[in-house]
Amino acid sequence: MYKALYRQYRPEVFEEVLGQDHIVRILKNQIATDSTSHAYLFCGTRGTGKTTTARLLAKGLNCLSDGERPCGVCANCQAIKEGSFLDVIEIDAASNNGVDNVRELRESVKYPPSAGRRKVYIIDEVHMLSTEAFNALLKTLEEPPEYVTFILATTEVHKLPATVLSRCMRLDFKRVPESVLMEGMADICVKIGIDVTEDALRIIAANADGSVRDGLSILDQCISGRDMKVDAEEVLEFLGASGYEDFIELTDMVRKKRTEEAIAFLNGILSDGKDVRQFMRDWISHYRNLMMVKFMRNPETVVSMSAENIERMRRQAAVLELEDINRGIMELSTMANEARWSTQPRILLELAIVRLCMGAGQIRELTEVEFTEPEPVLTPVKKTAPAKAPVKKAEEPAPVIVEEPAPVKQEESMQVQTEEPVIEMPVEPAPVEAAPVGPALAEMQNGFDCEDIWNKVFEDGENEKGSINIIRNSARLKSIDENTFTVEANNAFFKDLAEKNRQFIEHLVEKHTGSRRRMNIKLANSSETERSAEEIAAEASDILGIKVEVK
Ligand SMILES: Nc1ncnc2c1ncn2[C@@H]1O[C@H](COP(=O)(O)OP(=O)(O)OP(=O)(O)O)[C@@H](O)[C@H]1O
Ligand SMILES: [Mg+2]
Ligand SMILES: [Zn+2]
């Protein structure tokens, strides 16, 4: 049966561990002088050797050799390798995270080793333990029997309680430098008889981002199904399949300020199962590569891409200003950082897209989305379309009032007075007249005029909750049945938003139809064409909770 490279080539002795010399030195020394600690904490990025080193330490503690330990070949080393050694117990905290699991562990700790010198407990992904389980574990960590060694491993050390940290010897695993990774992979290739070029190894190492497992996994996929040769083109072909094109396209949509299209496109990509956080990081890399390609004569040295891809990047970079690239990097980095702790990283990514589409280079200040009670409108204003955020048009022949103002004080002139921070959008003047939204002829549904009801709902809703108005433009009331009504949203973003305001919308529809109905929300399948600056501004105002102006 085929075994993935990274499973097949797990270091059996300390010499084979790549890039963690500082840790190897300490552990070898402690094993040789019999001065190992009772509890270790291995932390660091995934795929850098934590589990591997934990097993090496377990072997070292039980190895039968008189020389260098672990030897990797004695009966104990072999048994540990195969997972059949009774005194080395591996626990995956991700799936055994309850207090009962820890109690079981505490019971078993009482019994001395049966075959080896020391009983070793390796608790992987230890951050997944419940608080209760941590507390139970602490007691054992405090006073472990003489013959026990604990090795805790985690990628997320910040999630561990200080009480655990203070009882362990902590060793930090670093990302493995690219040159070290290249050498390690070259050795493996020699062992398995693969002819690999240096360029290929360099590209793989760059894409592994310090993780040996990722490096081996890329190498593996470039080998399988081919002859025994791997060159740069093959690697690039494999890596390219996972997305430069998507980023080129998405960046292009953002450049053209096509918010809806971009969000729909993102939706398609994510529904293929891509990880949102990874996607953000990759998009940042794309912007970084654009910057390199724009300013370097020979970007090949720093951008791991095929000549064809570099040429495509060059075309995109040519139509982008440095300012656009800078904004892309900053905006996405901020969101990627936020997303690390967020349970809803996708919304942050969507928000980043909306903001990039706004061309938010002039964003001076951002505030939390917050709804403030609308102030009474002082001047009667013509009402031609659903409400929008106050929008000021500069560089236009004549000042024009843009539709009904959102809930802010409106003076007689077109000047919108706000105390809140204002962002200006430098965009080409867009047509001022907003097309009426919804079907031209009122559609009657069970005696209800959907369009009329929808407008009433938002006129009402606006008084209670101004931010709700953003939905009016981007969703329609399609039908009203006996117990339900159906709303069709333009894209996933507004569908989500409608869902979040479900109670409120249901309440208002009840008010205007006379009985309580449940809302169904559907996605309209038509992807819309380019939107006006005002629409984007209005949307952005509502999302960001600040006034956005169009210049
Ligand atoms: N420092 C390293 N030197 C050599 N090989 C390594 C190293 N780190 C990882 N590997 C390779 O990657 C595979 C997985 O490594 P390991 O399980 O030790 O990573 P880990 O740090 O525990 O990752 P995770 O955080 O995902 O559990 C190993 O089988 C080995 O092939
Ligand atoms: Mg591990
Ligand atoms: Zn041994």
Coordinates of C-alpha atoms and ligand atoms in Angstrom, one line a residue:
M1 CA 0.0 0.0 0.0
Y2 CA 1.2 3.5 -0.8
K3 CA 2.3 5.4 2.3
A4 CA 2.7 9.2 2.1
L5 CA 6.2 10.4 2.2
Y6 CA 5.8 12.3 5.5
R7 CA 4.6 9.1 7.2
Q8 CA 7.3 7.0 5.6
Y9 CA 10.1 9.3 6.5
R10 CA 9.7 10.2 10.1
P11 CA 13.1 10.6 11.7
E12 CA 14.1 7.6 13.8
V13 CA 17.1 9.2 15.4
F14 CA 17.9 12.8 16.5
E15 CA 20.3 13.3 13.6
E16 CA 17.5 13.2 11.1
V17 CA 15.5 15.9 12.7
L18 CA 15.7 19.0 10.5
G19 CA 16.1 22.6 11.8
Q20 CA 15.5 22.1 15.5
D21 CA 19.2 21.9 16.6
H22 CA 18.6 23.9 19.8
I23 CA 16.0 21.4 21.0
V24 CA 17.9 18.3 19.8
R25 CA 21.0 19.4 21.7
I26 CA 19.2 19.9 25.0
L27 CA 17.3 16.5 24.8
K28 CA 20.4 14.5 23.7
N29 CA 22.3 15.9 26.6
Q30 CA 19.6 15.3 29.1
I31 CA 19.1 11.7 27.9
A32 CA 22.9 11.1 28.1
T33 CA 23.2 12.5 31.6
D34 CA 19.9 11.0 32.8
S35 CA 18.7 14.4 33.8
T36 CA 15.4 14.6 31.8
S37 CA 12.5 16.6 33.1
H38 CA 9.2 15.1 34.3
A39 CA 7.1 17.2 32.1
Y40 CA 7.8 18.8 28.7
L41 CA 5.8 21.2 26.6
F42 CA 6.6 21.1 22.8
C43 CA 5.0 24.1 21.0
G44 CA 5.3 25.6 17.6
T45 CA 3.9 25.6 14.1
R46 CA 2.4 22.5 12.6
G47 CA 4.6 20.0 10.8
T48 CA 7.8 21.1 12.4
G49 CA 8.6 17.9 14.4
K50 CA 6.8 18.1 17.7
T51 CA 5.2 14.6 17.6
T52 CA 8.3 13.2 16.0
T53 CA 10.6 14.6 18.7
A54 CA 8.2 13.5 21.4
R55 CA 8.6 9.9 20.1
L56 CA 12.3 10.3 19.9
L57 CA 12.5 11.4 23.5
A58 CA 10.3 8.4 24.5
K59 CA 12.6 6.1 22.7
G60 CA 15.7 7.8 24.2
L61 CA 14.2 7.1 27.6
N62 CA 13.7 3.5 26.9
C63 CA 16.4 2.6 24.4
L64 CA 18.5 -0.5 25.2
S65 CA 21.6 0.8 23.5
D66 CA 24.8 1.6 25.4
G67 CA 25.8 4.2 22.8
E68 CA 23.9 7.0 21.4
R69 CA 20.2 7.0 22.5
P70 CA 17.8 6.5 20.8
C71 CA 19.5 4.0 18.6
G72 CA 16.5 3.4 16.5
V73 CA 17.2 -0.3 16.0
C74 CA 16.9 -2.0 19.4
A75 CA 13.7 -3.9 20.3
N76 CA 12.3 -1.0 22.4
C77 CA 13.0 1.6 19.7
Q78 CA 11.3 -0.6 17.2
A79 CA 8.3 -1.3 19.4
I80 CA 7.9 2.4 20.0
K81 CA 8.1 3.1 16.3
E82 CA 5.4 0.6 15.7
G83 CA 3.2 1.9 18.5
S84 CA 3.2 -1.5 20.3
F85 CA 5.4 -0.5 23.3
L86 CA 3.1 -0.6 26.4
D87 CA 4.9 2.1 28.3
V88 CA 4.7 4.8 25.7
I89 CA 1.1 6.0 25.7
E90 CA 0.0 8.5 23.0
I91 CA -3.2 10.4 23.7
D92 CA -4.8 12.7 21.1
A93 CA -6.4 15.4 23.3
A94 CA -8.5 16.5 20.3
S95 CA -10.6 13.4 20.6
N96 CA -10.1 12.6 24.3
N97 CA -10.6 16.0 25.8
G98 CA -12.9 15.2 28.7
V99 CA -12.2 15.0 32.4
D100 CA -13.0 11.2 32.3
N101 CA -10.1 10.7 29.9
V102 CA -7.8 12.5 32.2
R103 CA -9.1 10.5 35.2
E104 CA -8.4 7.3 33.3
L105 CA -4.9 8.6 32.6
R106 CA -4.4 9.3 36.3
E107 CA -5.4 5.8 37.2
S108 CA -3.0 4.3 34.7
V109 CA -0.2 6.6 35.9
K110 CA -0.2 4.7 39.2
Y111 CA 1.2 1.6 37.6
P112 CA 5.0 1.4 37.0
P113 CA 6.4 0.6 33.6
S114 CA 5.9 -3.0 32.5
A115 CA 8.6 -3.4 29.9
G116 CA 10.7 -0.2 29.8
R117 CA 12.5 2.1 32.1
R118 CA 10.1 4.9 32.0
K119 CA 6.5 5.3 31.3
V120 CA 6.0 8.2 28.8
Y121 CA 2.7 9.9 28.2
I122 CA 2.5 12.0 25.0
I123 CA -0.5 14.2 25.0
D124 CA -0.9 15.7 21.5
E125 CA -2.9 18.8 20.8
V126 CA -3.1 19.4 24.5
H127 CA -4.8 22.8 24.0
M128 CA -8.0 20.9 23.2
L129 CA -8.5 19.6 26.8
S130 CA -11.5 21.0 28.6
T131 CA -10.8 23.2 31.6
E132 CA -12.0 20.5 33.9
A133 CA -9.6 18.0 32.2
F134 CA -6.7 20.5 32.6
N135 CA -7.4 20.8 36.3
A136 CA -7.4 17.0 36.7
L137 CA -4.2 16.8 34.7
L138 CA -2.5 19.5 36.9
K139 CA -2.7 17.3 40.0
T140 CA -0.7 14.6 38.2
L141 CA 1.7 17.1 36.6
E142 CA 2.4 18.5 40.1
E143 CA 3.5 15.2 41.6
P144 CA 4.1 12.6 38.9
P145 CA 5.5 9.2 40.1
E146 CA 9.3 8.9 39.7
Y147 CA 9.0 6.7 36.6
V148 CA 6.7 8.9 34.5
T149 CA 7.5 11.5 31.9
F150 CA 4.8 13.7 30.3
I151 CA 5.3 15.3 26.9
L152 CA 2.6 17.8 26.0
A153 CA 2.5 19.1 22.4
T154 CA 0.5 21.9 20.9
T155 CA 0.4 24.4 18.1
E156 CA -1.6 26.9 20.3
V157 CA 0.4 27.5 23.4
H158 CA -1.6 30.7 24.2
K159 CA -4.6 28.5 25.0
L160 CA -2.9 26.8 27.8
P161 CA -3.4 27.9 31.4
A162 CA -0.4 29.4 33.2
T163 CA -0.6 26.6 35.8
V164 CA 0.3 24.1 33.1
L165 CA 3.0 26.2 31.5
S166 CA 4.7 26.7 34.9
R167 CA 5.0 23.0 35.4
C168 CA 6.6 22.0 32.1
M169 CA 10.0 22.5 30.5
R170 CA 9.0 24.4 27.4
L171 CA 10.7 23.9 24.0
D172 CA 9.7 26.0 21.0
F173 CA 9.8 24.4 17.6
K174 CA 10.7 26.8 14.8
R175 CA 9.8 26.9 11.2
V176 CA 12.5 25.1 9.3
P177 CA 14.6 27.4 7.1
E178 CA 14.2 26.8 3.4
S179 CA 17.8 25.8 2.8
V180 CA 17.6 23.2 5.5
L181 CA 14.4 21.9 4.1
M182 CA 15.9 21.7 0.7
E183 CA 18.8 19.6 1.9
G184 CA 16.5 17.3 3.9
M185 CA 14.3 16.7 0.9
A186 CA 17.3 16.2 -1.4
D187 CA 18.5 13.4 1.0
I188 CA 15.1 11.7 0.9
C189 CA 15.0 11.9 -2.9
V190 CA 18.3 10.2 -3.1
K191 CA 17.1 7.4 -0.8
I192 CA 14.0 6.7 -2.8
G193 CA 15.7 7.2 -6.1
I194 CA 14.0 10.4 -7.3
D195 CA 15.9 12.7 -9.6
V196 CA 14.9 16.2 -8.5
T197 CA 16.3 19.5 -9.7
E198 CA 17.5 22.1 -7.3
D199 CA 15.0 24.6 -8.6
A200 CA 12.2 22.2 -7.9
L201 CA 13.4 21.8 -4.3
R202 CA 13.7 25.6 -3.9
I203 CA 10.1 26.1 -5.0
I204 CA 8.8 23.4 -2.8
A205 CA 10.7 24.7 0.2
A206 CA 9.4 28.2 -0.4
N207 CA 5.8 27.0 -0.5
A208 CA 6.2 24.7 2.5
D209 CA 6.5 27.9 4.6
G210 CA 8.7 26.2 7.2
S211 CA 6.7 23.1 7.6
V212 CA 8.5 19.9 6.8
R213 CA 5.3 18.0 6.6
D214 CA 3.9 20.4 4.0
G215 CA 7.2 20.2 2.0
L216 CA 7.1 16.5 1.9
S217 CA 3.5 16.5 1.0
I218 CA 4.1 18.8 -2.0
L219 CA 7.1 16.7 -3.1
D220 CA 5.0 13.6 -2.8
Q221 CA 2.3 14.9 -5.0
C222 CA 4.8 16.0 -7.6
I223 CA 6.3 12.5 -7.7
S224 CA 3.2 10.3 -7.6
G225 CA 1.9 9.2 -11.0
R226 CA 5.0 10.3 -12.8
D227 CA 8.4 9.1 -13.8
M228 CA 11.2 9.3 -11.3
K229 CA 11.9 12.9 -12.1
V230 CA 10.7 16.1 -10.7
D231 CA 11.6 19.5 -12.1
A232 CA 10.5 23.1 -11.5
E233 CA 7.8 23.0 -14.2
E234 CA 6.1 20.0 -12.6
V235 CA 6.1 21.6 -9.2
L236 CA 4.8 24.9 -10.5
E237 CA 2.1 23.1 -12.5
F238 CA 1.0 21.3 -9.3
L239 CA 1.1 24.5 -7.1
G240 CA -0.5 26.6 -9.8
A241 CA -3.5 24.3 -9.8
S242 CA -4.4 25.6 -6.4
G243 CA -5.1 29.1 -7.4
Y244 CA -3.1 31.9 -8.9
E245 CA -5.8 32.4 -11.4
D246 CA -8.4 32.8 -8.8
F247 CA -6.4 35.5 -7.1
I248 CA -5.8 37.3 -10.4
E249 CA -9.5 37.3 -11.1
L250 CA -10.6 38.4 -7.7
T251 CA -8.0 41.2 -7.6
D252 CA -9.3 42.3 -10.9
M253 CA -12.9 42.4 -9.7
V254 CA -11.8 44.4 -6.7
R255 CA -9.9 46.8 -8.9
K256 CA -13.0 47.4 -11.0
K257 CA -15.1 47.8 -7.8
R258 CA -17.4 45.0 -8.6
T259 CA -18.4 44.1 -5.1
E260 CA -21.2 41.7 -5.8
E261 CA -19.3 39.8 -8.5
A262 CA -16.3 39.5 -6.2
I263 CA -18.4 38.2 -3.3
A264 CA -20.2 35.8 -5.5
F265 CA -16.8 34.6 -6.9
L266 CA -15.5 34.2 -3.4
N267 CA -18.6 32.2 -2.6
G268 CA -17.8 29.8 -5.4
I269 CA -14.3 29.3 -4.3
L270 CA -15.1 28.7 -0.7
S271 CA -17.9 26.3 -1.5
D272 CA -15.1 24.1 -3.0
G273 CA -14.0 23.7 0.6
K274 CA -11.1 26.1 0.7
D275 CA -10.1 27.3 4.1
V276 CA -11.0 31.0 4.7
R277 CA -7.9 31.9 6.7
Q278 CA -5.6 30.1 4.3
F279 CA -7.3 31.9 1.5
M280 CA -6.6 35.3 3.1
R281 CA -3.0 34.4 3.5
D282 CA -2.7 33.3 -0.1
W283 CA -4.4 36.5 -1.3
I284 CA -1.9 38.5 0.7
S285 CA 0.9 36.6 -0.9
H286 CA -0.6 37.4 -4.3
Y287 CA -0.5 41.1 -3.6
R288 CA 3.1 40.7 -2.3
N289 CA 4.0 39.0 -5.5
L290 CA 2.4 41.7 -7.6
M291 CA 4.5 44.2 -5.7
M292 CA 7.7 42.2 -6.5
V293 CA 6.8 41.8 -10.1
K294 CA 6.0 45.5 -10.4
F295 CA 9.3 46.7 -9.0
M296 CA 11.9 44.1 -9.8
R297 CA 13.5 43.4 -13.1
N298 CA 14.1 39.7 -12.3
P299 CA 11.3 38.8 -9.9
E300 CA 11.9 35.1 -10.5
T301 CA 14.4 35.1 -7.6
V302 CA 11.8 36.0 -5.0
V303 CA 8.5 34.9 -6.6
S304 CA 8.2 31.2 -6.9
M305 CA 6.3 31.1 -10.2
S306 CA 6.5 29.8 -13.7
A307 CA 7.6 32.3 -16.4
E308 CA 4.0 32.3 -17.7
N309 CA 2.5 33.1 -14.4
I310 CA 5.0 35.9 -13.8
E311 CA 4.0 37.3 -17.1
R312 CA 0.3 37.2 -16.1
M313 CA 1.2 38.8 -12.8
R314 CA 3.1 41.5 -14.7
R315 CA 0.0 42.4 -16.7
Q316 CA -2.1 42.7 -13.6
A317 CA 0.6 44.7 -11.7
A318 CA 0.8 47.1 -14.6
V319 CA -2.7 48.3 -14.1
L320 CA -2.5 48.6 -10.4
E321 CA -1.0 51.6 -8.5
L322 CA 1.4 50.9 -5.7
E323 CA -1.3 52.4 -3.5
D324 CA -3.8 49.7 -4.6
I325 CA -1.3 47.0 -3.8
N326 CA -0.4 48.5 -0.5
R327 CA -4.1 48.8 0.4
G328 CA -4.7 45.2 -0.5
I329 CA -1.9 44.0 1.7
M330 CA -2.9 46.2 4.6
E331 CA -6.6 45.5 4.5
L332 CA -6.2 41.7 4.2
S333 CA -3.4 41.5 6.8
T334 CA -5.7 43.3 9.3
M335 CA -8.5 41.0 8.5
A336 CA -6.3 37.9 8.6
N337 CA -5.1 38.9 12.0
E338 CA -8.7 39.5 13.3
A339 CA -9.7 36.2 11.7
R340 CA -7.3 34.2 13.8
W341 CA -9.6 34.7 16.8
S342 CA -12.9 35.1 15.0
T343 CA -15.5 32.3 14.7
Q344 CA -16.7 34.0 11.5
P345 CA -13.6 34.6 9.4
R346 CA -15.6 34.6 6.3
I347 CA -17.5 37.7 7.2
L348 CA -14.3 39.5 7.8
L349 CA -13.1 38.4 4.3
E350 CA -16.3 39.7 2.8
L351 CA -15.9 42.9 4.6
A352 CA -12.4 43.2 3.3
I353 CA -13.7 42.8 -0.2
V354 CA -16.4 45.4 0.3
R355 CA -13.8 47.8 1.6
L356 CA -11.3 47.1 -1.1
C357 CA -14.0 47.7 -3.7
M358 CA -14.7 51.0 -2.1
G359 CA -11.2 52.0 -3.0
A360 CA -10.9 52.8 0.7
G361 CA -7.5 54.4 0.3
Q362 CA -8.8 57.4 2.1
I363 CA -10.2 55.6 5.0
R364 CA -9.2 57.9 7.9
E365 CA -10.9 56.2 10.7
L366 CA -13.0 53.2 11.3
T367 CA -15.6 52.8 14.0
E368 CA -17.6 49.8 15.0
V369 CA -20.9 49.3 13.3
E370 CA -23.3 50.9 15.6
F371 CA -26.8 52.1 15.1
T372 CA -27.7 55.5 16.4
E373 CA -31.3 56.8 16.6
P374 CA -32.1 58.7 13.5
E375 CA -32.7 62.4 13.9
P376 CA -35.8 64.0 12.4
V377 CA -35.4 65.0 8.9
L378 CA -35.7 68.8 8.8
T379 CA -36.4 69.3 5.1
P380 CA -38.8 67.4 3.0
V381 CA -36.9 65.6 0.4
K382 CA -38.0 64.0 -2.8
K383 CA -38.2 60.3 -2.6
T384 CA -37.4 58.4 -5.7
A385 CA -35.6 55.3 -4.4
P386 CA -35.0 53.5 -1.3
A387 CA -32.8 55.2 1.2
K388 CA -29.1 55.5 0.8
A389 CA -26.4 56.8 2.9
P390 CA -25.8 60.6 2.5
V391 CA -23.6 60.9 -0.5
K392 CA -21.9 64.0 -1.7
K393 CA -20.8 64.3 -5.2
A394 CA -17.8 66.5 -5.9
E395 CA -16.3 67.3 -9.3
E396 CA -19.8 67.2 -10.8
P397 CA -21.2 70.0 -12.9
A398 CA -23.9 70.8 -10.4
P399 CA -24.6 69.6 -6.9
V400 CA -27.4 67.1 -6.7
I401 CA -29.2 65.7 -3.8
V402 CA -28.9 62.0 -4.0
E403 CA -32.2 60.5 -3.1
E404 CA -33.6 60.2 0.4
P405 CA -31.1 60.8 3.1
A406 CA -30.3 58.1 5.6
P407 CA -31.1 59.0 9.2
V408 CA -28.8 62.0 9.7
K409 CA -29.7 65.7 9.9
Q410 CA -30.3 67.1 6.5
E411 CA -29.8 70.8 5.9
E412 CA -31.3 72.8 3.1
S413 CA -28.3 72.5 1.0
M414 CA -26.7 69.4 -0.4
Q415 CA -24.0 69.6 2.2
V416 CA -24.4 66.8 4.6
Q417 CA -23.6 67.7 8.1
T418 CA -22.0 64.9 10.1
E419 CA -20.0 64.8 13.2
E420 CA -18.8 61.4 12.3
P421 CA -15.7 60.5 10.3
V422 CA -16.1 60.7 6.6
I423 CA -14.5 58.6 4.0
E424 CA -14.3 59.9 0.5
M425 CA -14.4 57.6 -2.5
P426 CA -12.4 58.8 -5.5
V427 CA -14.4 57.2 -8.2
E428 CA -15.6 58.1 -11.6
P429 CA -18.9 60.0 -11.5
A430 CA -21.7 57.5 -11.7
P431 CA -25.2 58.1 -13.0
V432 CA -27.1 60.0 -10.4
E433 CA -30.5 58.6 -11.1
A434 CA -31.0 55.4 -9.3
A435 CA -33.1 52.9 -11.2
P436 CA -36.2 51.9 -9.4
V437 CA -35.6 48.6 -7.6
G438 CA -37.9 45.6 -8.1
P439 CA -40.4 44.8 -10.8
A440 CA -41.8 47.7 -12.6
L441 CA -45.3 46.6 -12.2
A442 CA -46.5 45.7 -8.8
E443 CA -46.9 42.0 -8.5
M444 CA -49.9 40.9 -6.5
Q445 CA -49.4 37.9 -4.3
N446 CA -52.4 36.6 -2.4
G447 CA -53.9 40.0 -2.5
F448 CA -50.6 41.6 -1.3
D449 CA -48.5 44.0 -3.3
C450 CA -45.0 42.6 -2.5
E451 CA -43.1 45.7 -3.6
D452 CA -45.3 48.0 -1.6
I453 CA -45.1 45.9 1.5
W454 CA -41.4 45.6 1.2
N455 CA -41.0 49.4 1.0
K456 CA -43.3 49.9 4.0
V457 CA -41.4 47.4 6.0
F458 CA -38.2 49.3 5.5
E459 CA -39.8 52.7 6.0
D460 CA -40.9 51.5 9.3
G461 CA -37.8 49.5 10.0
E462 CA -35.7 52.5 9.3
N463 CA -37.2 54.3 12.3
E464 CA -36.4 51.5 14.6
K465 CA -33.1 50.3 13.2
G466 CA -31.5 52.4 10.5
S467 CA -28.9 49.9 9.5
I468 CA -31.6 47.5 8.2
N469 CA -32.1 49.6 5.2
I470 CA -29.1 48.2 3.5
I471 CA -31.2 45.0 2.9
R472 CA -34.0 46.8 1.0
N473 CA -31.9 47.5 -2.0
S474 CA -30.2 44.2 -2.2
A475 CA -33.1 41.9 -1.5
R476 CA -36.7 41.6 -2.7
L477 CA -39.9 40.3 -1.3
K478 CA -40.8 37.6 -3.9
S479 CA -43.9 36.0 -2.5
I480 CA -46.3 35.9 0.4
D481 CA -48.0 32.6 1.3
E482 CA -50.3 31.6 4.1
N483 CA -47.6 30.9 6.6
T484 CA -44.4 32.1 5.0
F485 CA -43.0 34.8 2.8
T486 CA -40.0 34.6 0.6
V487 CA -37.2 37.0 0.3
E488 CA -34.6 36.8 -2.5
A489 CA -31.2 38.3 -1.7
N490 CA -28.7 39.4 -4.3
N491 CA -25.8 37.6 -2.7
A492 CA -24.7 35.5 0.3
F493 CA -23.7 38.6 2.2
F494 CA -27.2 40.1 2.2
K495 CA -28.7 36.7 2.7
D496 CA -26.7 36.4 5.9
L497 CA -27.7 39.9 6.9
A498 CA -31.4 39.2 6.4
E499 CA -31.0 36.0 8.4
K500 CA -29.4 38.0 11.2
N501 CA -32.4 40.4 11.2
R502 CA -35.0 37.6 10.8
Q503 CA -37.0 38.4 13.9
F504 CA -37.1 42.1 13.1
I505 CA -38.2 41.6 9.4
E506 CA -40.8 39.0 10.4
H507 CA -42.1 41.4 12.9
L508 CA -42.5 44.2 10.4
V509 CA -44.0 42.0 7.7
E510 CA -46.5 40.8 10.3
K511 CA -47.3 44.4 11.0
H512 CA -48.1 45.1 7.3
T513 CA -49.8 41.9 6.4
G514 CA -51.8 41.3 9.5
S515 CA -50.4 37.9 10.5
R516 CA -47.1 36.3 11.6
R517 CA -45.3 34.4 8.8
R518 CA -41.9 32.8 8.7
M519 CA -39.3 34.2 6.3
N520 CA -37.6 32.0 3.7
I521 CA -34.5 33.5 2.3
K522 CA -33.3 32.6 -1.2
L523 CA -30.3 33.6 -3.2
A524 CA -31.0 35.2 -6.5
N525 CA -28.9 33.4 -9.0
S526 CA -28.3 36.2 -11.4
S527 CA -25.0 37.9 -10.6
E528 CA -25.4 41.6 -11.0
T529 CA -23.6 43.9 -13.2
E530 CA -21.3 46.7 -12.0
R531 CA -22.9 48.8 -9.3
S532 CA -22.9 52.5 -8.9
A533 CA -20.5 54.2 -6.5
E534 CA -23.5 55.3 -4.5
E535 CA -24.7 51.8 -4.0
I536 CA -21.3 50.7 -2.8
A537 CA -21.0 53.7 -0.6
A538 CA -24.4 53.2 0.9
E539 CA -23.6 49.6 1.6
A540 CA -20.2 50.5 3.0
S541 CA -21.7 53.2 5.2
D542 CA -24.0 50.7 6.8
I543 CA -21.5 48.0 7.2
L544 CA -18.9 50.3 8.6
G545 CA -21.2 52.6 10.6
I546 CA -19.6 55.7 9.2
K547 CA -20.5 58.1 6.5
V548 CA -19.1 57.4 3.1
E549 CA -19.0 60.1 0.4
V550 CA -18.6 59.8 -3.3
K551 CA -16.3 62.4 -4.8
Ligands
LIG1 N1 11.9 18.9 12.0 C1 11.6 17.8 11.2 N2 12.6 17.1 10.6 C2 12.3 16.1 9.8 N3 11.1 15.7 9.5 C3 10.1 16.4 10.0 C4 10.3 17.5 10.9 N4 9.1 18.0 11.2 C5 8.2 17.3 10.6 N5 8.7 16.3 9.8 C6 8.0 15.4 8.9 O1 6.7 15.7 9.0 C7 5.9 14.7 9.5 C8 5.0 15.2 10.6 O2 5.8 15.7 11.7 P1 5.3 15.8 13.1 O3 4.1 15.0 13.3 O4 6.4 15.6 14.1 O5 4.8 17.3 13.2 P2 4.1 18.2 14.3 O6 5.0 19.3 14.6 O7 3.8 17.2 15.4 O8 2.9 18.7 13.6 P3 1.4 19.0 14.1 O9 1.5 20.3 14.9 O10 0.6 19.1 12.9 O11 1.0 17.8 15.0 C9 6.9 13.7 10.1 O12 6.5 12.4 9.8 C10 8.2 14.0 9.2 O13 8.1 13.2 8.1
MG2 MG 1.9 16.5 16.1
ZN3 ZN 17.3 1.9 20.9

